[in-house]
Amino acid sequence: MNLDALIPDYVRRFQAYVPSKPDHLLMQEYGAPRLHRLNNNENALGPSPAAASVIAGFPPGQAAIYPSGDSYDLRIALGDRCGIAADRFLVGNGSCEVISSVIKAFCQPGDNIITADKTFAVYEWVAEFSGIEARLVPLRDYTFDPQGILDQIGPKTKVLFLCNPNNPTGSYWTRQTLIDFLEKVGGDKIVVVDEAYREYVEDPEYPDSIALMERFPNLVAFRTLSKMYALAGLRVGYLVGAEPVVAVVRRTSVAYSVNALAQQAALAALSDDTAHIAATRSLVREGRAFLCQVCSDLGLETIGGEGNYLMIRTPINDMLMYRRLMKRGMMVRTMTAFRFPGWIRVTYREMSVMVSFAEALAEEMRLMPMISGAT
Ligand SMILES: Cc1ncc(COP(=O)(O)O)c(C=O)c1O
């Protein structure tokens, strides 16, 4: 079989993403008796009580029945919360799925999308394996650069992806920065704001993107139940936009991709989120104060902002630091793939884990002259 002849050039060039191995295999590989995950910006508190109860009580018989193909009840609940029509929501198997639907809906070969060079990479990856050029604009002061993005817009630009707050730097645009940007872009490009970490931001200047959609109908927001709502394992995310825009994206999305348990747990998670958000914010605040102090005491540079994560510059190669921390049961994210070589990203967790991480990091720093001498 001549497989090669079947493959488009842009797929041939693209390297598949390699997810990390299951925890039990990693623990064996690194000889770690326990493993704390500080690599994926998950919420250590787990789902809210209402969501946890739906998950625990899911009737097995329902596994035999197809779910609502368009997350009907969940969209109604989202619409009620925001005071807008349910048809303005499109729910996906994680917000990663809706990224793909937006690119498929608006782009064809020859078109381009624009995003930052150091941000969540899935916008760039989906564009590339779909044969769409991804124009990458350098961050300015670790923040999306409005003018840099405007300068890259051309006649074939279809979608601009902004990550607000940005993963991994935690920086964000205020309402005014976003409005100024949208005014300059004009109405003939889709502007996506990925708000995966919006519930962590406490600044009143952070934009209410849904309110802005009235004035800017080309604005689309992505949100997820994976981060603050702690449902990452169930995979629920959604986009919200003006009705005509969402209707187009719906054409390129796969119906029935969100399972019944995920839809029900998401619905429950939204119903009792106030205390859950407050508790999570408090955990993050405490973790941030502690870890920033630890890094400062160790003389390590950090980049952080909103969101439940902190970047730390390591004196050695980030992969080497990852391996050394893994042996101590601490799994962090290496940042070379985010174009930040020599940095790791750490998720804030409960204080007992933060303390263990700080001890592991301090011990590695103590050994550092020997490690750097040996490499
Ligand atoms: C900025 C950003 N967007 C989207 C996602 C993906 O979220 P989901 O789990 O909903 O696919 C992530 C996950 O890390 C993220 O950091």
Coordinates of C-alpha atoms and ligand atoms in Angstrom, one line a residue:
M1 CA 0.0 0.0 0.0
N2 CA 1.4 3.4 -1.0
L3 CA 0.3 5.2 2.2
D4 CA 2.5 8.2 1.4
A5 CA 0.6 9.1 -1.7
L6 CA -2.6 9.5 0.4
I7 CA -1.2 11.9 2.9
P8 CA -1.5 15.7 2.4
D9 CA 1.9 17.5 2.7
Y10 CA 0.7 19.4 5.8
V11 CA -0.2 16.2 7.6
R12 CA 3.1 14.6 6.6
R13 CA 5.0 17.5 8.0
F14 CA 3.0 17.5 11.3
Q15 CA 4.4 15.6 14.3
A16 CA 1.8 13.9 16.4
Y17 CA 1.4 15.1 20.0
V18 CA 2.6 12.5 22.5
P19 CA 0.5 12.5 25.7
S20 CA 2.3 11.5 28.9
K21 CA 2.1 7.9 30.0
P22 CA -0.4 6.8 32.7
D23 CA 0.6 7.6 36.2
H24 CA 1.2 4.0 37.3
L25 CA 3.7 3.5 34.4
L26 CA 5.5 6.8 35.2
M27 CA 5.8 5.8 38.9
Q28 CA 7.4 2.6 37.9
E29 CA 9.7 4.3 35.4
Y30 CA 10.9 6.9 37.9
G31 CA 10.8 4.7 41.0
A32 CA 8.4 7.2 42.6
P33 CA 6.2 5.7 45.3
R34 CA 3.6 8.5 44.8
L35 CA 3.0 11.1 42.1
H36 CA 1.6 14.6 42.5
R37 CA 0.3 16.1 39.3
L38 CA 1.3 19.7 39.0
N39 CA 1.4 19.6 35.3
N40 CA -2.1 20.1 33.8
N41 CA -3.6 23.0 35.8
E42 CA -6.3 20.7 37.2
N43 CA -8.3 21.7 40.3
A44 CA -7.0 19.8 43.3
L45 CA -10.3 20.3 45.2
G46 CA -12.1 18.1 42.7
P47 CA -15.7 18.7 41.5
S48 CA -18.3 20.6 43.5
P49 CA -20.5 18.6 45.9
A50 CA -23.5 18.7 43.5
A51 CA -21.3 17.5 40.5
A52 CA -19.6 14.8 42.7
S53 CA -23.0 13.5 43.7
V54 CA -24.2 13.3 40.1
I55 CA -21.0 11.4 39.2
A56 CA -21.4 9.0 42.1
G57 CA -25.0 8.3 41.4
F58 CA -24.9 8.0 37.6
P59 CA -27.4 5.2 36.8
P60 CA -25.5 2.5 34.8
G61 CA -28.6 1.9 32.6
Q62 CA -28.0 5.4 31.2
A63 CA -24.7 4.3 29.7
A64 CA -26.7 2.3 27.1
I65 CA -28.6 5.4 25.9
Y66 CA -27.3 8.0 23.6
P67 CA -27.0 11.4 25.3
S68 CA -28.6 14.6 24.0
G69 CA -26.8 15.2 20.7
D70 CA -26.5 18.9 21.3
S71 CA -26.3 19.1 25.1
Y72 CA -29.8 20.5 25.2
D73 CA -30.3 20.9 28.9
L74 CA -26.8 22.2 29.5
R75 CA -27.2 24.9 26.8
I76 CA -30.5 26.0 28.3
A77 CA -28.8 26.3 31.8
L78 CA -25.9 28.2 30.3
G79 CA -28.3 30.5 28.5
D80 CA -30.3 31.1 31.7
R81 CA -27.2 32.0 33.6
C82 CA -26.1 34.5 31.0
G83 CA -29.5 35.8 30.1
I84 CA -29.1 34.9 26.4
A85 CA -30.5 32.2 24.0
A86 CA -29.4 28.6 24.4
D87 CA -28.6 28.6 20.6
R88 CA -25.7 30.9 21.2
F89 CA -23.8 28.0 22.9
L90 CA -22.1 25.1 21.3
V91 CA -20.8 22.4 23.7
G92 CA -17.9 20.2 22.8
N93 CA -15.8 17.3 24.1
G94 CA -13.6 19.8 25.9
S95 CA -12.9 23.3 24.5
C96 CA -10.2 21.7 22.4
E97 CA -13.0 20.2 20.2
V98 CA -14.6 23.6 19.6
I99 CA -11.2 25.0 18.5
S100 CA -11.2 22.5 15.7
S101 CA -14.8 23.3 14.8
V102 CA -14.1 27.0 14.5
I103 CA -11.1 26.5 12.2
K104 CA -13.0 24.0 10.0
A105 CA -16.0 26.4 9.8
F106 CA -14.1 29.4 8.6
C107 CA -10.7 28.4 7.1
Q108 CA -9.7 26.7 3.8
P109 CA -6.2 26.1 2.5
G110 CA -4.6 29.5 1.7
D111 CA -6.2 31.1 4.7
N112 CA -4.5 31.9 7.9
I113 CA -5.1 32.3 11.6
I114 CA -3.2 34.5 14.0
T115 CA -2.2 33.8 17.6
A116 CA 0.8 34.3 19.9
D117 CA 4.0 32.3 19.7
K118 CA 4.0 31.4 23.4
T119 CA 0.5 30.3 24.3
F120 CA -1.8 27.3 24.4
A121 CA -0.5 25.5 21.3
V122 CA -3.7 23.8 20.1
Y123 CA -4.9 26.7 18.0
E124 CA -1.6 26.5 16.1
W125 CA -1.6 22.7 15.9
V126 CA -5.1 22.4 14.6
A127 CA -4.4 25.0 11.9
E128 CA -1.3 23.3 10.8
F129 CA -2.6 19.8 10.5
S130 CA -5.6 21.3 8.6
G131 CA -3.4 22.9 6.0
I132 CA -4.0 26.4 7.4
E133 CA -1.1 28.8 8.0
A134 CA -0.7 29.8 11.7
R135 CA 0.9 33.3 12.1
L136 CA 2.6 33.5 15.5
V137 CA 3.1 36.9 17.0
P138 CA 5.7 37.2 19.8
L139 CA 4.4 38.1 23.3
R140 CA 5.3 41.6 24.5
D141 CA 6.2 41.6 28.2
Y142 CA 4.8 38.1 28.4
T143 CA 1.4 39.4 27.2
F144 CA -0.5 39.1 23.9
D145 CA 0.6 42.1 21.8
P146 CA -2.4 43.9 20.2
Q147 CA -0.4 45.9 17.7
G148 CA 1.8 43.0 16.7
I149 CA -1.4 40.9 15.9
L150 CA -3.0 43.8 14.0
D151 CA 0.2 44.1 11.9
Q152 CA -0.1 40.4 10.8
I153 CA -3.7 40.6 9.6
G154 CA -4.0 40.1 5.8
P155 CA -6.8 39.5 3.3
K156 CA -6.7 35.8 4.0
T157 CA -6.8 36.1 7.8
K158 CA -10.0 34.4 9.1
V159 CA -9.6 33.9 12.9
L160 CA -7.6 35.5 15.6
F161 CA -7.1 33.4 18.8
L162 CA -6.4 35.3 22.0
C163 CA -5.8 33.4 25.2
N164 CA -7.2 35.5 28.1
P165 CA -5.6 34.9 30.6
N166 CA -2.7 33.4 28.7
N167 CA -1.6 29.9 29.4
P168 CA 1.3 29.8 30.4
T169 CA 2.2 33.4 31.4
G170 CA -1.1 34.3 33.3
S171 CA -1.2 37.7 31.7
Y172 CA -4.6 39.1 30.4
W173 CA -6.1 41.9 28.5
T174 CA -8.5 44.2 30.3
R175 CA -11.9 45.1 28.9
Q176 CA -10.5 48.4 27.4
T177 CA -7.6 46.7 25.7
L178 CA -10.0 44.1 24.2
I179 CA -12.4 46.8 23.0
D180 CA -9.6 48.9 21.4
F181 CA -8.4 45.8 19.7
L182 CA -11.9 44.8 18.4
E183 CA -12.5 48.3 17.1
K184 CA -9.2 48.2 15.1
V185 CA -9.8 44.6 13.8
G186 CA -13.2 45.5 12.4
G187 CA -16.1 43.1 11.8
D188 CA -14.8 40.8 9.1
K189 CA -12.5 38.5 11.1
I190 CA -13.6 36.1 13.9
V191 CA -11.9 37.0 17.2
V192 CA -11.8 34.2 19.7
V193 CA -11.0 34.8 23.3
D194 CA -10.2 31.5 25.1
E195 CA -11.3 32.0 28.6
A196 CA -10.3 28.6 30.1
Y197 CA -9.1 30.3 33.3
R198 CA -11.6 33.2 33.5
E199 CA -13.1 32.0 36.9
Y200 CA -9.6 32.5 38.5
V201 CA -9.5 36.2 37.6
E202 CA -10.7 38.6 40.3
D203 CA -9.8 41.9 38.6
P204 CA -13.1 43.8 37.8
E205 CA -11.4 45.2 34.7
Y206 CA -11.4 41.6 33.2
P207 CA -13.8 41.7 30.2
D208 CA -17.3 40.3 30.2
S209 CA -17.0 38.9 26.7
I210 CA -20.7 38.0 26.4
A211 CA -21.7 41.6 27.1
L212 CA -19.2 42.8 24.4
M213 CA -20.8 40.5 21.7
E214 CA -23.7 42.8 21.3
R215 CA -21.3 45.5 20.0
F216 CA -18.9 43.0 18.4
P217 CA -20.8 40.1 16.8
N218 CA -17.6 38.7 15.5
L219 CA -16.4 38.0 19.0
V220 CA -16.5 34.3 20.2
A221 CA -15.6 33.1 23.7
F222 CA -14.3 29.6 24.6
R223 CA -14.9 28.3 28.1
T224 CA -14.3 25.0 29.8
L225 CA -15.5 22.9 32.7
S226 CA -12.0 21.3 33.0
K227 CA -10.3 23.9 35.1
M228 CA -12.2 25.7 37.8
Y229 CA -15.0 23.2 37.7
A230 CA -12.7 20.2 38.0
L231 CA -14.3 18.1 35.3
A232 CA -11.3 17.6 33.1
G233 CA -11.7 13.9 33.0
L234 CA -15.2 14.2 31.7
R235 CA -14.3 16.6 28.8
V236 CA -16.8 19.4 28.6
G237 CA -16.1 22.8 27.1
Y238 CA -18.2 25.2 25.0
L239 CA -18.2 28.3 22.8
V240 CA -20.5 31.2 23.0
G241 CA -21.0 33.8 20.3
A242 CA -23.6 35.6 18.2
E243 CA -26.3 33.3 16.9
P244 CA -25.3 33.5 13.1
V245 CA -21.7 32.7 14.0
V246 CA -22.5 29.8 16.2
A247 CA -24.9 28.4 13.6
V248 CA -22.0 28.2 11.1
V249 CA -19.7 26.6 13.6
R250 CA -22.4 24.0 14.4
R251 CA -22.2 22.7 10.8
T252 CA -18.6 21.5 11.4
S253 CA -19.1 20.1 14.9
V254 CA -19.7 16.5 15.7
A255 CA -23.1 15.9 17.3
Y256 CA -23.2 13.5 20.2
S257 CA -19.5 14.1 21.1
V258 CA -20.4 15.0 24.7
N259 CA -21.4 12.0 26.8
A260 CA -24.4 11.9 29.2
L261 CA -22.4 11.8 32.4
A262 CA -20.4 14.8 31.3
Q263 CA -23.5 16.8 30.4
Q264 CA -25.2 16.0 33.7
A265 CA -22.1 16.7 35.9
A266 CA -21.6 20.0 34.1
L267 CA -25.2 21.0 34.7
A268 CA -24.7 20.2 38.4
A269 CA -21.4 21.9 38.7
L270 CA -22.9 25.1 37.4
S271 CA -25.7 24.9 40.0
D272 CA -23.5 25.2 43.1
D273 CA -20.4 27.0 41.9
T274 CA -20.3 30.0 44.2
A275 CA -18.7 28.3 47.2
H276 CA -16.6 26.0 45.0
I277 CA -15.1 29.0 43.1
A278 CA -14.4 30.9 46.4
A279 CA -12.7 27.8 47.9
T280 CA -10.6 27.3 44.8
R281 CA -9.6 30.9 44.6
S282 CA -8.5 30.8 48.2
L283 CA -6.4 27.7 47.6
V284 CA -4.8 29.4 44.6
R285 CA -4.1 32.6 46.5
E286 CA -2.4 30.7 49.3
G287 CA -0.4 28.5 46.9
R288 CA 0.7 31.5 44.9
A289 CA 2.0 33.5 47.9
F290 CA 3.8 30.4 49.2
L291 CA 5.4 29.3 46.0
C292 CA 6.5 32.8 44.9
Q293 CA 8.2 33.3 48.2
V294 CA 9.9 29.9 48.0
C295 CA 11.2 30.7 44.5
S296 CA 12.4 34.1 45.6
D297 CA 14.2 32.6 48.5
L298 CA 15.9 30.1 46.1
G299 CA 16.8 32.9 43.7
L300 CA 14.6 31.5 41.0
E301 CA 12.9 33.8 38.5
T302 CA 9.1 33.3 38.1
I303 CA 6.4 34.5 35.7
G304 CA 2.8 34.4 37.0
G305 CA -0.4 36.2 36.9
E306 CA -4.0 35.0 37.0
G307 CA -4.8 31.3 36.5
N308 CA -3.8 28.4 38.8
Y309 CA -0.2 28.1 37.6
L310 CA 3.2 29.6 37.9
M311 CA 6.2 29.4 35.5
I312 CA 9.6 28.9 37.2
R313 CA 13.0 29.4 35.4
T314 CA 15.3 26.5 36.1
P315 CA 19.1 26.7 36.1
I316 CA 19.2 23.4 34.1
N317 CA 17.4 22.1 31.0
D318 CA 13.6 21.9 31.7
M319 CA 13.4 18.2 30.7
L320 CA 16.3 17.3 33.1
M321 CA 14.5 19.2 35.9
Y322 CA 11.3 17.3 35.0
R323 CA 13.1 14.0 35.3
R324 CA 14.7 14.9 38.6
L325 CA 11.4 16.1 40.1
M326 CA 9.6 13.0 38.9
K327 CA 11.9 10.9 40.9
R328 CA 10.7 12.8 43.9
G329 CA 7.0 12.2 42.9
M330 CA 6.4 15.7 41.5
M331 CA 5.1 16.0 37.9
V332 CA 5.5 19.5 36.4
R333 CA 5.1 20.7 32.8
T334 CA 8.2 21.3 30.8
M335 CA 8.0 24.5 28.8
T336 CA 10.2 23.9 25.8
A337 CA 7.1 23.0 23.7
F338 CA 5.6 26.4 24.7
R339 CA 8.8 28.0 23.3
F340 CA 10.1 28.8 26.9
P341 CA 13.1 26.5 27.1
G342 CA 14.6 26.3 30.6
W343 CA 11.2 26.9 32.3
I344 CA 8.7 24.7 34.0
R345 CA 5.1 25.4 34.8
V346 CA 3.6 24.3 38.1
T347 CA -0.1 24.1 39.1
Y348 CA -1.1 25.4 42.5
R349 CA -2.4 22.7 44.7
E350 CA -3.3 22.2 48.4
M351 CA -0.7 23.4 50.8
S352 CA 0.6 20.0 51.8
V353 CA 1.5 19.3 48.2
M354 CA 3.0 22.8 47.7
V355 CA 5.2 22.2 50.8
S356 CA 6.4 18.8 49.4
F357 CA 7.1 20.4 46.0
A358 CA 9.0 23.2 47.7
E359 CA 11.1 20.7 49.5
A360 CA 11.8 18.8 46.3
L361 CA 12.7 21.9 44.5
A362 CA 15.0 23.2 47.3
E363 CA 16.7 19.8 47.4
E364 CA 17.3 19.9 43.6
M365 CA 18.7 23.4 44.0
R366 CA 21.0 22.3 46.7
L367 CA 22.4 19.6 44.4
M368 CA 22.6 22.0 41.5
P369 CA 26.3 22.7 41.4
M370 CA 26.9 18.9 41.1
I371 CA 24.2 18.5 38.4
S372 CA 25.4 21.4 36.3
G373 CA 29.0 20.3 36.8
A374 CA 28.0 16.9 35.5
T375 CA 26.2 18.1 32.3
Ligands
LIG1 C1 -6.0 28.0 27.4 C2 -6.6 26.7 27.4 N1 -7.6 26.5 26.5 C3 -8.2 25.3 26.4 C4 -7.8 24.2 27.2 C5 -8.4 22.9 26.9 O1 -9.5 22.7 27.7 P1 -10.4 21.5 27.6 O2 -10.1 20.5 28.7 O3 -11.8 22.1 27.8 O4 -10.2 20.9 26.2 C6 -6.7 24.4 28.0 C7 -6.2 23.2 28.8 O5 -5.1 23.2 29.3 C8 -6.1 25.6 28.1 O6 -5.0 25.8 29.0

